């Protein structure tokens, strides 16, 4: 008679216990993975916000520290302004308001600001930028390029400063081809830089930089072209700028004033830049779990002279950070 070996196996109860324990382990691993993934996404978003804010401050700092740089001149007051400045029709931000129609061409004031509340395109005619964010200030800087050029490189429709170490004069070849110039000097391309915030083509609030000399070069190449500036940093939702006035009796800042407080532009020696930087993409987890209302919806941000309340709607909930920096000006 054949002998059968004793066969062993798992009972149904043992299998159920094993499956239950395995399920708990899998759930634990998935929960851990989800937590790590969410943490990674959060850290990446916050890092993106911080980096974009830092990039914006760095870009602004470069231009602010060059504002008022006029070649070999040590002070903007050394510039001899023509008795009457010609009317320029090109889109170089060279129009002004009824009270000061030549404010941009008056390069003795290398910095000028518009408050987001007071700026009215119908009044100021800052026609080089088509639209801008109503929550952000506009800042205009005047300067020359870092390097001079030779006389053979001068072209029409661009502004230049001709200077020696004592004085300089503003001229434009097609309007004033033979200006009264110092006996020996150098030619410096003059430009206006406009900083503002606007939505880019994807609808993301972005910091823009408009360079008048670059705009005119493009227009010279193609008269029908229009250039609204270069989008530099995404996620810059609000920009508020205050201007530090230096005391007339000492080398210290008396107060930081917003443009609507009418600062004395000739006494500005420092700039306070305040930014609200938001994430590029929405985060549906950044909500009240009971109501699905974005956590920033209804939150009040107070910077500069602005009280700003985001209007995020689920699932496009954005994270935000505020950033403040004070930048000392060098050429004032």
XYZ file of C-alpha atoms in Angstrom:
332
model
C 0.000 0.000 0.000
C 1.403 3.340 -1.043
C 2.428 5.714 1.669
C 1.499 9.397 1.211
C 3.737 12.080 2.582
C 2.115 14.395 5.049
C 1.299 17.683 3.204
C 1.441 20.952 5.086
C 0.038 24.402 4.129
C -1.583 27.577 5.424
C -4.953 27.567 6.912
C -7.577 30.040 5.732
C -7.202 32.011 8.948
C -3.440 32.332 8.443
C -3.949 33.574 4.875
C -6.433 36.182 6.045
C -4.073 37.395 8.738
C -1.200 37.590 6.230
C -3.290 39.517 3.708
C -4.444 41.912 6.402
C -0.908 42.605 7.624
C 0.332 43.030 4.041
C -2.479 45.467 3.309
C -1.517 47.555 6.321
C 2.113 47.578 5.185
C 1.166 48.637 1.638
C -1.107 51.363 2.996
C 1.714 52.581 5.203
C 4.160 52.686 2.293
C 1.640 54.547 0.095
C 0.890 57.017 2.878
C 4.600 57.596 3.409
C 5.126 58.046 -0.315
C 2.226 60.492 -0.532
C 3.585 62.481 2.399
C 7.086 62.587 0.961
C 5.705 63.567 -2.454
C 3.603 66.361 -0.954
C 6.537 67.597 1.125
C 8.794 67.578 -1.939
C 6.187 69.505 -3.938
C 5.760 72.023 -1.117
C 9.498 72.540 -0.687
C 9.925 72.930 -4.467
C 7.120 75.505 -4.603
C 8.483 77.529 -1.695
C 11.981 77.341 -3.182
C 10.614 78.550 -6.531
C 8.901 81.495 -4.821
C 12.068 82.381 -2.900
C 14.280 82.084 -5.989
C 11.963 84.215 -8.130
C 11.849 86.896 -5.470
C 15.642 86.860 -5.184
C 16.060 87.039 -8.973
C 13.678 90.013 -9.144
C 15.583 91.902 -6.432
C 18.917 91.156 -8.142
C 17.679 92.416 -11.525
C 16.228 95.556 -9.988
C 19.405 96.161 -7.980
C 21.593 96.083 -11.084
C 19.605 98.824 -12.807
C 19.089 100.886 -9.663
C 22.825 100.945 -8.985
C 23.443 102.110 -12.542
C 20.684 104.736 -12.493
C 22.211 108.169 -12.851
C 25.409 106.795 -14.398
C 26.324 109.333 -17.067
C 29.689 108.241 -18.382
C 32.542 110.427 -17.237
C 30.309 112.808 -15.281
C 30.259 112.508 -11.521
C 26.831 114.125 -11.064
C 23.663 114.532 -13.132
C 23.822 118.282 -12.408
C 26.796 118.499 -14.806
C 24.483 117.806 -17.760
C 23.688 120.912 -19.802
C 20.108 120.645 -20.980
C 19.176 122.252 -24.322
C 17.051 125.392 -24.072
C 14.212 123.619 -25.853
C 13.947 119.885 -26.239
C 12.479 118.579 -29.491
C 9.244 116.620 -29.476
C 10.018 112.939 -29.953
C 7.292 110.798 -31.459
C 8.900 107.390 -31.080
C 7.639 105.032 -28.349
C 10.460 105.592 -25.873
C 8.516 106.747 -22.827
C 9.527 110.307 -23.654
C 6.223 112.017 -23.115
C 5.172 113.555 -19.839
C 2.204 115.209 -18.228
C 0.836 118.708 -18.628
C 2.905 120.025 -15.718
C 6.237 118.577 -16.808
C 6.068 117.477 -20.460
C 9.802 116.742 -20.622
C 10.172 114.853 -17.346
C 11.790 111.778 -18.932
C 14.198 113.866 -20.972
C 15.203 115.789 -17.868
C 18.021 113.413 -17.066
C 19.052 115.466 -14.064
C 16.465 113.400 -12.210
C 17.586 109.849 -13.036
C 14.748 108.177 -11.150
C 11.009 108.685 -11.188
C 8.116 106.624 -9.900
C 4.403 106.258 -10.515
C 2.040 105.046 -7.856
C -0.341 102.280 -8.887
C -3.225 104.437 -7.655
C -2.278 107.704 -9.332
C -0.910 106.484 -12.652
C -3.278 107.371 -15.480
C -2.111 106.645 -19.053
C -4.414 109.371 -20.350
C -2.527 111.926 -18.247
C 1.071 110.733 -18.186
C 1.281 109.215 -21.675
C 3.784 106.558 -20.658
C 3.051 104.964 -23.997
C 5.963 102.547 -24.081
C 4.132 100.020 -21.907
C 0.688 99.035 -23.220
C -0.783 97.725 -19.968
C 0.370 97.080 -16.430
C -0.923 95.590 -13.195
C -3.156 97.987 -11.286
C -1.686 96.589 -8.042
C 1.916 97.530 -8.790
C 3.982 100.686 -9.021
C 5.946 101.751 -12.097
C 9.549 102.923 -11.885
C 11.501 104.777 -14.576
C 15.308 104.987 -14.494
C 17.658 106.995 -16.696
C 21.273 106.115 -17.394
C 23.856 105.572 -20.093
C 25.376 102.309 -21.241
C 28.432 101.001 -19.393
C 30.773 101.708 -22.304
C 31.138 104.712 -24.636
C 30.976 104.364 -28.423
C 32.920 105.945 -31.279
C 31.344 108.646 -33.403
C 30.944 106.279 -36.340
C 28.561 104.119 -34.318
C 26.028 106.893 -33.725
C 22.686 106.192 -35.406
C 19.484 108.160 -35.842
C 16.511 107.943 -33.489
C 18.651 107.260 -30.418
C 19.592 109.620 -27.591
C 23.193 110.262 -26.639
C 25.160 112.059 -23.984
C 28.364 113.713 -25.138
C 30.622 114.533 -22.211
C 34.061 115.250 -20.911
C 34.903 115.120 -17.199
C 33.410 118.558 -16.559
C 30.121 118.770 -18.418
C 27.945 117.023 -20.964
C 25.029 117.670 -23.277
C 22.052 115.673 -24.500
C 21.517 115.316 -28.228
C 19.995 113.184 -30.956
C 21.575 112.889 -34.384
C 18.437 113.189 -36.519
C 17.083 116.139 -34.515
C 20.202 117.983 -33.418
C 23.076 116.745 -35.613
C 25.540 119.471 -34.590
C 25.097 120.128 -30.891
C 27.437 122.388 -28.965
C 29.840 119.828 -27.556
C 32.899 119.988 -25.337
C 36.203 120.088 -27.211
C 37.203 116.592 -26.131
C 34.770 114.012 -24.881
C 33.097 110.648 -25.336
C 29.735 109.511 -26.688
C 27.427 107.542 -24.389
C 24.136 105.949 -25.484
C 21.373 107.236 -23.229
C 18.366 105.130 -22.306
C 15.304 104.942 -20.129
C 14.493 101.748 -18.235
C 10.929 101.089 -17.104
C 10.134 98.424 -14.510
C 6.538 97.253 -14.154
C 4.356 94.193 -13.539
C 1.940 92.700 -16.019
C 0.503 89.288 -16.897
C 2.445 87.355 -19.532
C 0.881 85.427 -22.408
C 0.122 82.516 -20.060
C -1.693 84.773 -17.595
C 1.062 84.592 -14.968
C 1.961 87.893 -13.227
C 5.472 88.760 -14.360
C 8.098 91.430 -13.749
C 8.877 93.286 -16.993
C 11.833 95.448 -17.983
C 11.488 97.941 -20.828
C 14.716 99.293 -22.366
C 14.146 102.321 -24.643
C 17.377 101.840 -26.586
C 16.551 98.211 -27.321
C 13.035 99.203 -28.386
C 14.350 101.785 -30.824
C 16.883 99.359 -32.307
C 14.017 96.973 -33.034
C 11.933 99.787 -34.493
C 14.830 100.918 -36.696
C 15.032 97.387 -38.057
C 11.255 97.099 -38.497
C 9.218 100.329 -38.170
C 6.016 98.335 -37.711
C 7.344 96.416 -34.705
C 6.069 97.011 -31.193
C 7.931 95.956 -28.081
C 6.365 95.974 -24.641
C 9.523 95.026 -22.797
C 11.201 91.844 -21.705
C 9.446 89.482 -19.252
C 12.113 88.628 -16.699
C 10.672 86.945 -13.605
C 7.379 85.063 -13.340
C 5.323 85.028 -10.168
C 5.876 88.687 -9.208
C 2.283 89.578 -8.381
C 2.691 92.947 -6.660
C 5.567 95.458 -6.644
C 5.534 98.427 -4.296
C 8.404 100.924 -4.274
C 9.233 103.560 -1.659
C 11.877 106.218 -2.157
C 14.317 107.144 0.598
C 14.914 110.885 0.904
C 18.280 111.988 2.192
C 18.396 114.737 4.767
C 19.543 118.161 3.581
C 21.687 118.527 6.695
C 23.302 115.095 6.874
C 24.016 111.875 5.037
C 21.074 109.845 6.328
C 17.608 108.826 5.156
C 14.826 110.952 6.621
C 11.880 108.916 5.375
C 10.735 106.461 2.727
C 7.931 107.910 0.645
C 5.625 106.327 -1.908
C 5.138 108.203 -5.204
C 1.756 109.575 -4.112
C 3.531 111.327 -1.211
C 5.503 113.469 -3.687
C 9.096 112.639 -2.723
C 11.857 115.080 -3.623
C 13.335 113.130 -6.535
C 16.634 115.019 -6.386
C 17.231 113.771 -2.813
C 16.542 110.066 -3.369
C 19.507 107.926 -2.288
C 17.875 104.582 -1.457
C 14.986 102.464 -2.683
C 12.775 100.116 -0.680
C 11.349 97.356 -2.872
C 8.457 95.285 -1.521
C 7.190 92.300 -3.470
C 4.412 89.763 -3.213
C 5.684 86.646 -4.961
C 3.262 83.820 -5.742
C 3.688 80.291 -6.997
C 3.485 79.771 -10.753
C 1.031 76.888 -10.527
C -2.000 76.474 -8.309
C -2.017 73.987 -5.424
C -5.410 72.389 -4.763
C -4.182 71.143 -1.368
C -3.655 74.720 -0.139
C -7.277 74.965 0.973
C -9.564 74.776 3.931
C -10.325 71.045 3.927
C -13.899 71.587 5.123
C -14.915 74.252 2.617
C -12.421 73.896 -0.277
C -11.777 77.627 -0.027
C -8.233 78.687 -0.907
C -6.310 79.697 2.200
C -5.103 82.960 0.622
C -8.588 83.947 -0.585
C -9.624 86.896 1.564
C -6.220 87.214 3.253
C -4.972 90.782 3.432
C -1.418 91.754 2.459
C -0.323 95.257 3.425
C 2.799 96.505 1.636
C 3.772 100.024 0.645
C 0.560 102.043 0.498
C -1.422 99.086 -0.871
C -3.828 96.724 0.857
C -4.000 93.666 -1.394
C -6.436 90.756 -1.115
C -6.005 87.782 -3.494
C -9.090 86.344 -5.184
C -7.983 82.731 -5.642
C -10.664 80.157 -6.406
C -10.432 76.379 -5.982
C -8.568 74.476 -7.374
C -6.205 77.319 -8.456
C -4.912 78.128 -4.986
C -1.552 79.899 -4.913
C 1.057 80.166 -2.199
C 2.617 83.565 -1.576
C 5.499 85.156 0.237
C 6.366 88.808 0.819
C 9.901 90.055 0.272
C 11.444 93.407 1.185
C 14.843 94.798 0.245
C 16.526 98.198 0.580
C 18.907 99.135 -2.227
C 21.440 101.939 -1.912
C 21.903 104.120 -4.996
C 25.445 104.840 -6.151
C 25.240 107.779 -8.548
C 23.292 110.308 -6.507
